[in-house]
PDB file of C-alpha atoms and ligand atoms in Angstrom:
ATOM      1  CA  UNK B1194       3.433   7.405   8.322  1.00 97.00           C
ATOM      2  CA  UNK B1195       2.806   5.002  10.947  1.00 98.00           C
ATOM      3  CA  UNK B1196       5.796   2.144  11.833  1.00 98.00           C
ATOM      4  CA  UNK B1197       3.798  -0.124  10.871  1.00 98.00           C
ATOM      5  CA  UNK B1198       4.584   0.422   6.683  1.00 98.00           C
ATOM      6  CA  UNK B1199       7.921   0.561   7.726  1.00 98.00           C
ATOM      7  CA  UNK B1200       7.761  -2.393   9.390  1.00 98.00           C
ATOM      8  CA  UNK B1201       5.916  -4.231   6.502  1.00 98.00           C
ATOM      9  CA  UNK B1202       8.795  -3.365   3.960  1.00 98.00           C
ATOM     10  CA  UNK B1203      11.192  -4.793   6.348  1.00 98.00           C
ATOM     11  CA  UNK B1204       9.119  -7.994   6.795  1.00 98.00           C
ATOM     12  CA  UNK B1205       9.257  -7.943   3.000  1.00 98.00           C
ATOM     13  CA  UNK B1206      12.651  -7.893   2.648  1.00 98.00           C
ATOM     14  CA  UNK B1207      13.611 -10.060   5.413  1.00 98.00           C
ATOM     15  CA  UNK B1208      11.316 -12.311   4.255  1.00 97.00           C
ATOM     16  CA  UNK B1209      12.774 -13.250   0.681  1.00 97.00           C
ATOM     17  CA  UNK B1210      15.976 -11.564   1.442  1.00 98.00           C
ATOM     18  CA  UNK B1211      17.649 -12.029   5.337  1.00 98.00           C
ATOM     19  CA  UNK B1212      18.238  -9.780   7.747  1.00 98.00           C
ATOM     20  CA  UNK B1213      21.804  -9.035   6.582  1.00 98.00           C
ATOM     21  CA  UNK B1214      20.508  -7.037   3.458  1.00 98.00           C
ATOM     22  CA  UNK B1215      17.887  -5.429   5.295  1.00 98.00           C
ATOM     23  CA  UNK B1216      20.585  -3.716   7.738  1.00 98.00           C
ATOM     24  CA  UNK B1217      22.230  -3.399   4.516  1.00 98.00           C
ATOM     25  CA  UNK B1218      19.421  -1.527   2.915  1.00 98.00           C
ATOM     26  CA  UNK B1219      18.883   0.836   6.207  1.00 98.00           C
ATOM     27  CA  UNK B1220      22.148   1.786   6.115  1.00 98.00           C
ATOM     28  CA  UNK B1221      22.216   2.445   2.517  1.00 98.00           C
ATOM     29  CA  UNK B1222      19.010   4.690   3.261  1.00 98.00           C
ATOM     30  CA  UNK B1223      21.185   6.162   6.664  1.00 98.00           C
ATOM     31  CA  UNK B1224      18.348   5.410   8.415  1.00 98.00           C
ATOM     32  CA  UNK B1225      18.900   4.678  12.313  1.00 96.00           C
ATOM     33  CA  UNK B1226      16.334   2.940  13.547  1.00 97.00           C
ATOM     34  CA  UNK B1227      16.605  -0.176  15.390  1.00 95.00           C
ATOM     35  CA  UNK B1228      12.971  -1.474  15.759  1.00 97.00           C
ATOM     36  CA  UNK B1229       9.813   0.579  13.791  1.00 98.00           C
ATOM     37  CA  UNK B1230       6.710   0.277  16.237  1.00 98.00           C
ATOM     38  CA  UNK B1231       3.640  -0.275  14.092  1.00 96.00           C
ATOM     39  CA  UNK B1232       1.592   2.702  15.883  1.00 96.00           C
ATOM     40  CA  UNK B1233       4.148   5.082  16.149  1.00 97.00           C
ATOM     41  CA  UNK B1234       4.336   7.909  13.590  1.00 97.00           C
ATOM     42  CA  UNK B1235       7.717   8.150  11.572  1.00 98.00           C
ATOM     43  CA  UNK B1236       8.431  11.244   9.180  1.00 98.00           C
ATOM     44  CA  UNK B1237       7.477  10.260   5.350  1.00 98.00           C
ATOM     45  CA  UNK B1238      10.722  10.827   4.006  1.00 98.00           C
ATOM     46  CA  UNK B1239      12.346   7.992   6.273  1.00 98.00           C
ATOM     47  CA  UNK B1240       9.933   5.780   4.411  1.00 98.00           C
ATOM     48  CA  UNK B1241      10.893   7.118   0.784  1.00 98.00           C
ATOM     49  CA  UNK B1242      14.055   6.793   1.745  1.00 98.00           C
ATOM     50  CA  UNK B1243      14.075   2.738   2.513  1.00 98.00           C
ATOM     51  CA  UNK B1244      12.023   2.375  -0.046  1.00 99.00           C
ATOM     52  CA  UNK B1245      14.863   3.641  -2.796  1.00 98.00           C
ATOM     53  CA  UNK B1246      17.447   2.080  -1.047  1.00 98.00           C
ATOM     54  CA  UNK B1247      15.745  -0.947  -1.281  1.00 98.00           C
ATOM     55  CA  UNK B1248      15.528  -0.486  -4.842  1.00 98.00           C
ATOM     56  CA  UNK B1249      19.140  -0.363  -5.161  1.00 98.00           C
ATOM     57  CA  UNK B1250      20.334  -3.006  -2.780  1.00 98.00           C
ATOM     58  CA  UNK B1251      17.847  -5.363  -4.802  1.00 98.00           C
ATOM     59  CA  UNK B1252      18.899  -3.967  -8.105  1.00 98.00           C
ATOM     60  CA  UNK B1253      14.503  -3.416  -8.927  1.00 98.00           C
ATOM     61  CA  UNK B1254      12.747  -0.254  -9.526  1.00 98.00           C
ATOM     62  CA  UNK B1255      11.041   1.636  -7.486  1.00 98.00           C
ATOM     63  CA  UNK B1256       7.939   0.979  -8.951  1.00 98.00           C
ATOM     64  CA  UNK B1257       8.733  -2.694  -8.766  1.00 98.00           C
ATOM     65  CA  UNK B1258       9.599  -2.742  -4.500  1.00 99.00           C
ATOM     66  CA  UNK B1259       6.300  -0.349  -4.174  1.00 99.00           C
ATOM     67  CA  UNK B1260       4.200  -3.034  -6.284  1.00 98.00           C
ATOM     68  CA  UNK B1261       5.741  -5.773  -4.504  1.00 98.00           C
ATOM     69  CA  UNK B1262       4.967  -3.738  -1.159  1.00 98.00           C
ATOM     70  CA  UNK B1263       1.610  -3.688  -2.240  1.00 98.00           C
ATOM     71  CA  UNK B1264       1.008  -6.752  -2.650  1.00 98.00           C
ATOM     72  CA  UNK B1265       2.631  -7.917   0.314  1.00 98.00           C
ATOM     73  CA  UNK B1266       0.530  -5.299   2.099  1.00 98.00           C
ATOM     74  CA  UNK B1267      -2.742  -7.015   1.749  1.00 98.00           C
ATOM     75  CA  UNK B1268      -1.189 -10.699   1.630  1.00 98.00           C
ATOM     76  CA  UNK B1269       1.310 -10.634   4.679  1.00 98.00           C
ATOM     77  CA  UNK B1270      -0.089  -7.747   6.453  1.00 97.00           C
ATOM     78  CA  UNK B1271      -3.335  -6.842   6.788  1.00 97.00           C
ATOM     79  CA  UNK B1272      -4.460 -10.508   6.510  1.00 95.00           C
ATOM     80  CA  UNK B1273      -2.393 -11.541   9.522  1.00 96.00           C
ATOM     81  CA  UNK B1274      -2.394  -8.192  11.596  1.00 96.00           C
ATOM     82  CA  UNK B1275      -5.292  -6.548  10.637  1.00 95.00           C
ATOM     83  CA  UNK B1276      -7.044  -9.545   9.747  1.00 96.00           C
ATOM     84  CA  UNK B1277     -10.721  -8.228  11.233  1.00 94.00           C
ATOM     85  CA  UNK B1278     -10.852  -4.567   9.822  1.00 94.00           C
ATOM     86  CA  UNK B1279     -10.156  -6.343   6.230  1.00 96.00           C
ATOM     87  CA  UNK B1280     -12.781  -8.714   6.827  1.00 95.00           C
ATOM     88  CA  UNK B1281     -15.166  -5.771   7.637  1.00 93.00           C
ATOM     89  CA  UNK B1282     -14.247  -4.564   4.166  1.00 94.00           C
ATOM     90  CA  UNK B1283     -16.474  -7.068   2.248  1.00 95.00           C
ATOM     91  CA  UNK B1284     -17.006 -10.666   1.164  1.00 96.00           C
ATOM     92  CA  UNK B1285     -16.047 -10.402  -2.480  1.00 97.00           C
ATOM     93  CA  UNK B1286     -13.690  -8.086  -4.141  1.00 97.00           C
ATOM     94  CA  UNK B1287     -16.349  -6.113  -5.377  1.00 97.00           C
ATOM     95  CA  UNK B1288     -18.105  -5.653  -1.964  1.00 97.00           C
ATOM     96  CA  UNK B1289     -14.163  -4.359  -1.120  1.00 98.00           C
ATOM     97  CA  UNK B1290     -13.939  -2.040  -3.804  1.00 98.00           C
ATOM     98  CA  UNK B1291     -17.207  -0.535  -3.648  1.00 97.00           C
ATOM     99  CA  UNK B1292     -16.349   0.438   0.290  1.00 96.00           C
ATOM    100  CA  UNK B1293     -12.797   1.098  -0.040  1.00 97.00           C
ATOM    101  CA  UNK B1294     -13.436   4.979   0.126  1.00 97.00           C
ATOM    102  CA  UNK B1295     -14.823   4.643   3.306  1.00 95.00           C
ATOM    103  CA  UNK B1296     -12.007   2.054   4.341  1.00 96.00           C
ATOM    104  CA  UNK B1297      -9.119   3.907   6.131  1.00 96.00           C
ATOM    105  CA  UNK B1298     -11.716   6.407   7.474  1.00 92.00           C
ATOM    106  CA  UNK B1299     -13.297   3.568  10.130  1.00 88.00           C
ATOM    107  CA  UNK B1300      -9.676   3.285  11.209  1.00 92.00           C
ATOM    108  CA  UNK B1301      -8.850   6.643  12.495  1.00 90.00           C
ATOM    109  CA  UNK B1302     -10.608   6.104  16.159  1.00 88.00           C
ATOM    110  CA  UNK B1303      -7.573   3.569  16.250  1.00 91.00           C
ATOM    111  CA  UNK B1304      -4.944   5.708  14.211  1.00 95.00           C
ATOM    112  CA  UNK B1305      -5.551   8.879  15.341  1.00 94.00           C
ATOM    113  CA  UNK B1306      -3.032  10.660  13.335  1.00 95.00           C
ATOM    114  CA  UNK B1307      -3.829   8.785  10.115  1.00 97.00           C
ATOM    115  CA  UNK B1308      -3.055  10.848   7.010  1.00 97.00           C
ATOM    116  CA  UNK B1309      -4.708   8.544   5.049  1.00 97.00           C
ATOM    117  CA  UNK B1310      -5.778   8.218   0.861  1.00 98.00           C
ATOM    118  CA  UNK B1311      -8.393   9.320  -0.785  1.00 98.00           C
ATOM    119  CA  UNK B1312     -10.470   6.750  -2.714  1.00 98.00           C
ATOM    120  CA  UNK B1313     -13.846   7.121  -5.475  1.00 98.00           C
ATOM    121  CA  UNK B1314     -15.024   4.348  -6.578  1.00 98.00           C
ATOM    122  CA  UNK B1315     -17.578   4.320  -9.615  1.00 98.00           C
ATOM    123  CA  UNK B1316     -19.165   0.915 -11.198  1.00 97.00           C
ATOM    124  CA  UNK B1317     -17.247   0.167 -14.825  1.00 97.00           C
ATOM    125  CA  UNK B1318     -19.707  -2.610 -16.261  1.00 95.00           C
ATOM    126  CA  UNK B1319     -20.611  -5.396 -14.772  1.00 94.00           C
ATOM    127  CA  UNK B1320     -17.240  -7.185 -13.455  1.00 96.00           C
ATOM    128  CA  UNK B1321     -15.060  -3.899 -13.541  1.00 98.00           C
ATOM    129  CA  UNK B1322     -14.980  -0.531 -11.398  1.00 98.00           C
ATOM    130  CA  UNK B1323     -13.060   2.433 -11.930  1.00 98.00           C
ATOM    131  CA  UNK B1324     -10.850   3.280  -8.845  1.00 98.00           C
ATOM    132  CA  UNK B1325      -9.890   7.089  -8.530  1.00 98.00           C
ATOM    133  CA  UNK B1326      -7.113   7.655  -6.006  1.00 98.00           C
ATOM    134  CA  UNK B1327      -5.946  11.112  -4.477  1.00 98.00           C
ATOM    135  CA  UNK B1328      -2.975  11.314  -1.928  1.00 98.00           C
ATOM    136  CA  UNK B1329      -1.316  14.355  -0.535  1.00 97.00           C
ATOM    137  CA  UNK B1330       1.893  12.087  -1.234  1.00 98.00           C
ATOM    138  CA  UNK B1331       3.348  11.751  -4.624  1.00 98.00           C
ATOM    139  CA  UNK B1332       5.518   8.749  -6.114  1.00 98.00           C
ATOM    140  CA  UNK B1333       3.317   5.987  -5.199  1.00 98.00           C
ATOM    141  CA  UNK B1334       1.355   4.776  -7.744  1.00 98.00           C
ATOM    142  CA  UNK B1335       2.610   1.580  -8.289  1.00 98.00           C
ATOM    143  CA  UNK B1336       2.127   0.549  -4.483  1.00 98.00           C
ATOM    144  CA  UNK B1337      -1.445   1.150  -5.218  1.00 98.00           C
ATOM    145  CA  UNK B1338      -1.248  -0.860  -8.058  1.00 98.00           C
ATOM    146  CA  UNK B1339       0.078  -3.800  -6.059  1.00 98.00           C
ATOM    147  CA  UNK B1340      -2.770  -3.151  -3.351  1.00 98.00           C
ATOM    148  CA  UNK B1341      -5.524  -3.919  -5.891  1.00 98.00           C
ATOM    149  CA  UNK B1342      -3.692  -6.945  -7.575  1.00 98.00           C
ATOM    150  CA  UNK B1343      -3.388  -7.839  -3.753  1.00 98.00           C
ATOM    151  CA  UNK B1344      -6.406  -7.654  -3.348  1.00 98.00           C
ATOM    152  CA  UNK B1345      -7.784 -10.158  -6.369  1.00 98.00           C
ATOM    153  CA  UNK B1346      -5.287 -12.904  -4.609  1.00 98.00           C
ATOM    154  CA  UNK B1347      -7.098 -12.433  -1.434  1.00 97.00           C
ATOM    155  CA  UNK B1348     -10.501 -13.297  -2.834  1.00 97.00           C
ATOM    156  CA  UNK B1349      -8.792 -14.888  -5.694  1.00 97.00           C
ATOM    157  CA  UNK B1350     -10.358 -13.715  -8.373  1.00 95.00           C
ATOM    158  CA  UNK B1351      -7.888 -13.162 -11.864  1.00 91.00           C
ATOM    159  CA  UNK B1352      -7.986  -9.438 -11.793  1.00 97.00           C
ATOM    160  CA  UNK B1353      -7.162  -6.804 -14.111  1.00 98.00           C
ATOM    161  CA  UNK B1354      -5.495  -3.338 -12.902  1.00 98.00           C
ATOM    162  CA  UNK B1355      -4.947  -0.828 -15.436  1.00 98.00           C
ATOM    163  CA  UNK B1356      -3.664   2.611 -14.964  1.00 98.00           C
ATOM    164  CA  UNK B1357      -5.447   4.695 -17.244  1.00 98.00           C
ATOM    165  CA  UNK B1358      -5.059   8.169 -15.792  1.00 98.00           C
ATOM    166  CA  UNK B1359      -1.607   9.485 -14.549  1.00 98.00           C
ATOM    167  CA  UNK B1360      -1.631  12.303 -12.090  1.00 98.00           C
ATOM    168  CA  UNK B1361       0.272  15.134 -13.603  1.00 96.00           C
ATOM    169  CA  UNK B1362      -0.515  14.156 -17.142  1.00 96.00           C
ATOM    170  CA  UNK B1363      -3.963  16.088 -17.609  1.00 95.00           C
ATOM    171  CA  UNK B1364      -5.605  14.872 -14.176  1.00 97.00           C
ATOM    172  CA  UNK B1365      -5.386  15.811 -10.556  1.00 97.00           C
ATOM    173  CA  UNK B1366      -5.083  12.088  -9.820  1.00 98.00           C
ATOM    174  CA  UNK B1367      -4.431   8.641 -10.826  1.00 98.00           C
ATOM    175  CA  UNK B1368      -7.672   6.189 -11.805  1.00 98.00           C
ATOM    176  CA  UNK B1369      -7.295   2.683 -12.304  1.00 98.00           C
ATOM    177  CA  UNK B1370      -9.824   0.610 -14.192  1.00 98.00           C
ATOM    178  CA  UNK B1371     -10.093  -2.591 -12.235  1.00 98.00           C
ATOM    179  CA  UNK B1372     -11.936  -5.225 -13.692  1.00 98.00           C
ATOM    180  CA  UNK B1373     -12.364  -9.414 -12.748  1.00 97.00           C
TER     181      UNK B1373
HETATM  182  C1  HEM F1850      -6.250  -3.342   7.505  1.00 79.67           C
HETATM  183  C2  HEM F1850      -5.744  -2.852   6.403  1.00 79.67           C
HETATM  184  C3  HEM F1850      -5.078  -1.526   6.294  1.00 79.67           C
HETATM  185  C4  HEM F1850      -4.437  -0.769   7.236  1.00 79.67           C
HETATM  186  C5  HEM F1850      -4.238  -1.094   8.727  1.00 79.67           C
HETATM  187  C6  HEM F1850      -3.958   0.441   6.557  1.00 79.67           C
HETATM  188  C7  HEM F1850      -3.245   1.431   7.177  1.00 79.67           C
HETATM  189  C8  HEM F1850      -2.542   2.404   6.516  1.00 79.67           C
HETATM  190  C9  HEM F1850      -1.557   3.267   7.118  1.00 79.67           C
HETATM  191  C10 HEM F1850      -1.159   3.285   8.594  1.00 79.67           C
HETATM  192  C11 HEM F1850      -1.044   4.056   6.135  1.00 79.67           C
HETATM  193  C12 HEM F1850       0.043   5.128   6.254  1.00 79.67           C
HETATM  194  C13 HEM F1850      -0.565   6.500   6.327  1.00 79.67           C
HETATM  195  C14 HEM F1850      -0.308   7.185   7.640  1.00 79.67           C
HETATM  196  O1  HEM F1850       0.234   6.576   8.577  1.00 79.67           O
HETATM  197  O2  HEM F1850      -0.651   8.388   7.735  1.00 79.67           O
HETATM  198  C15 HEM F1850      -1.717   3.687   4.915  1.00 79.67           C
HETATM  199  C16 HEM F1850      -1.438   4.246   3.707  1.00 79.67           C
HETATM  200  C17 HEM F1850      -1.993   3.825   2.527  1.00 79.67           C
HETATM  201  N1  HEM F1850      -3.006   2.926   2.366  1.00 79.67           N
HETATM  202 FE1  HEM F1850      -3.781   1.725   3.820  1.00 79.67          FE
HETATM  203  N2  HEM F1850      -4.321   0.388   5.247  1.00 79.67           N
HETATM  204  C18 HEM F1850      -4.988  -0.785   5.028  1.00 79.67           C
HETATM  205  C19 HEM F1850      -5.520  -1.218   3.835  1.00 79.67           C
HETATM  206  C20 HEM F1850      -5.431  -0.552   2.646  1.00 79.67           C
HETATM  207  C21 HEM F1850      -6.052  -0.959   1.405  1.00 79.67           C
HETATM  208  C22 HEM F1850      -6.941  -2.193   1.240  1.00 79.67           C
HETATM  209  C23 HEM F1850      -5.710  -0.040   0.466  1.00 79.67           C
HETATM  210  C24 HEM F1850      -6.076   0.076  -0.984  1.00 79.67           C
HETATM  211  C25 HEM F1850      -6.312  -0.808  -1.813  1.00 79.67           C
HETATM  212  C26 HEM F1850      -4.825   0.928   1.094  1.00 79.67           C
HETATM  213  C27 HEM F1850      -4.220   1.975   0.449  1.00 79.67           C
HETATM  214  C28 HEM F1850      -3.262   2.801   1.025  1.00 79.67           C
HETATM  215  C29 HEM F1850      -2.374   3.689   0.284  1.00 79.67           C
HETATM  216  C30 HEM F1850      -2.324   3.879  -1.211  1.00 79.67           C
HETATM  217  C31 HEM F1850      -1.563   4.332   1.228  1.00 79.67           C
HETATM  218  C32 HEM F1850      -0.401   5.303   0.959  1.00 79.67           C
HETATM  219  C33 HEM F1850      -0.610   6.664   1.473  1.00 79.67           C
HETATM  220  C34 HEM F1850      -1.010   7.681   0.425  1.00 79.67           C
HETATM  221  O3  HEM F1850      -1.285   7.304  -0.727  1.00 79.67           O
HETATM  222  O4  HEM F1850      -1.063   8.882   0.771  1.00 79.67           O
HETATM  223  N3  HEM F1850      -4.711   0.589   2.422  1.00 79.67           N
HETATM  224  N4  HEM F1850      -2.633   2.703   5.174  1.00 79.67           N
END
């Protein structure tokens, strides 16, 4: 994945946490790697990796560092770095929703070696869409769950996410019924 989610866990953790437990938490993870660039590709695993150790420097889940990541994602992250490509994305969380399959896609002339998500995105009533999400990576649901909370703080609107498919468990994927 590119530095740059790399870099956004680190930001996370420095953030609440210092820069002592983030060495901490690299070297826990044996990760040597003095400064992630945001556009250069790292290997997956590295990423996995910081991610657990996190988890157990912090004494949280996994699921809870890759919800917080999430959410930190579209708060810390794209609002501040990215800040034009997520205003391109729509003026109201729905407007987001409805064009977040076609979101990473307008990125790869940028990211060139994006290996991005997949996204559907079907209407579920009138404040509420279904959100169908296919990776060819595997463990990160919950991050996904803290990128559409995220998202309801950015336009603040009190949203809703609820898994209500699990990939693995009768479904090629996970869906998530979003509604505001
Ligand atoms: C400007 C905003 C954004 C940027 C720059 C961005 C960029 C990226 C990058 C670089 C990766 C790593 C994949 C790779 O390097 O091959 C990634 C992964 C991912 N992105 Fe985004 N993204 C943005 C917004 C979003 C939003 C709004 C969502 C969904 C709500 C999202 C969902 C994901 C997920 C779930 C992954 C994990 C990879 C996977 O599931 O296979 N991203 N994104």
């Amino acid at each position: 994945m590119y530095g740059m989610v790399n870099r956004a866990l680190q930001e996370m953790v420095e953030g609440s946490q210092g820069t002592d437990v983030w060495e901490r938490v690299k070297t826990r993870a044996g990760v040597d790697v003095e400064v992630f660039i945001s556009t250069e590709g790292y290997p997956d695993e590295l990423s996995y990796k910081l991610v657990s150790a996190t988890s157990e420097v912090l004494r949280m889940s996994v699921d809870g560092v890759l919800e917080q990541l999430g959410g930190h994602w579209i708060l810390q992250t794209a609002r501040y770095g990215y800040g034009d490509l997520m205003a391109a994305g729509g003026a109201s969380l729905a407007e987001f929703l409805v064009s977040l399959p076609e979101f990473h896609s307008r990125m790869t002339a940028i990211f060139p070696e994006l290996n991005p998500p997949e996204f559907r995105v079907e209407r579920n009533g009138e404040r509420g869409v279904l959100v169908h999400y296919y990776s060819h990576r595997t463990g990160l649901t919950s991050l996904v769950k803290g990128l559409l909370r995220g998202l309801g703080e950015m336009y603040s609107e009190p949203v809703t996410v609820t898994l209500v498919k699990v990939r693995g468990q009768g479904s090629d994927h996970d869906e998530f019924a979003v509604s505001w």
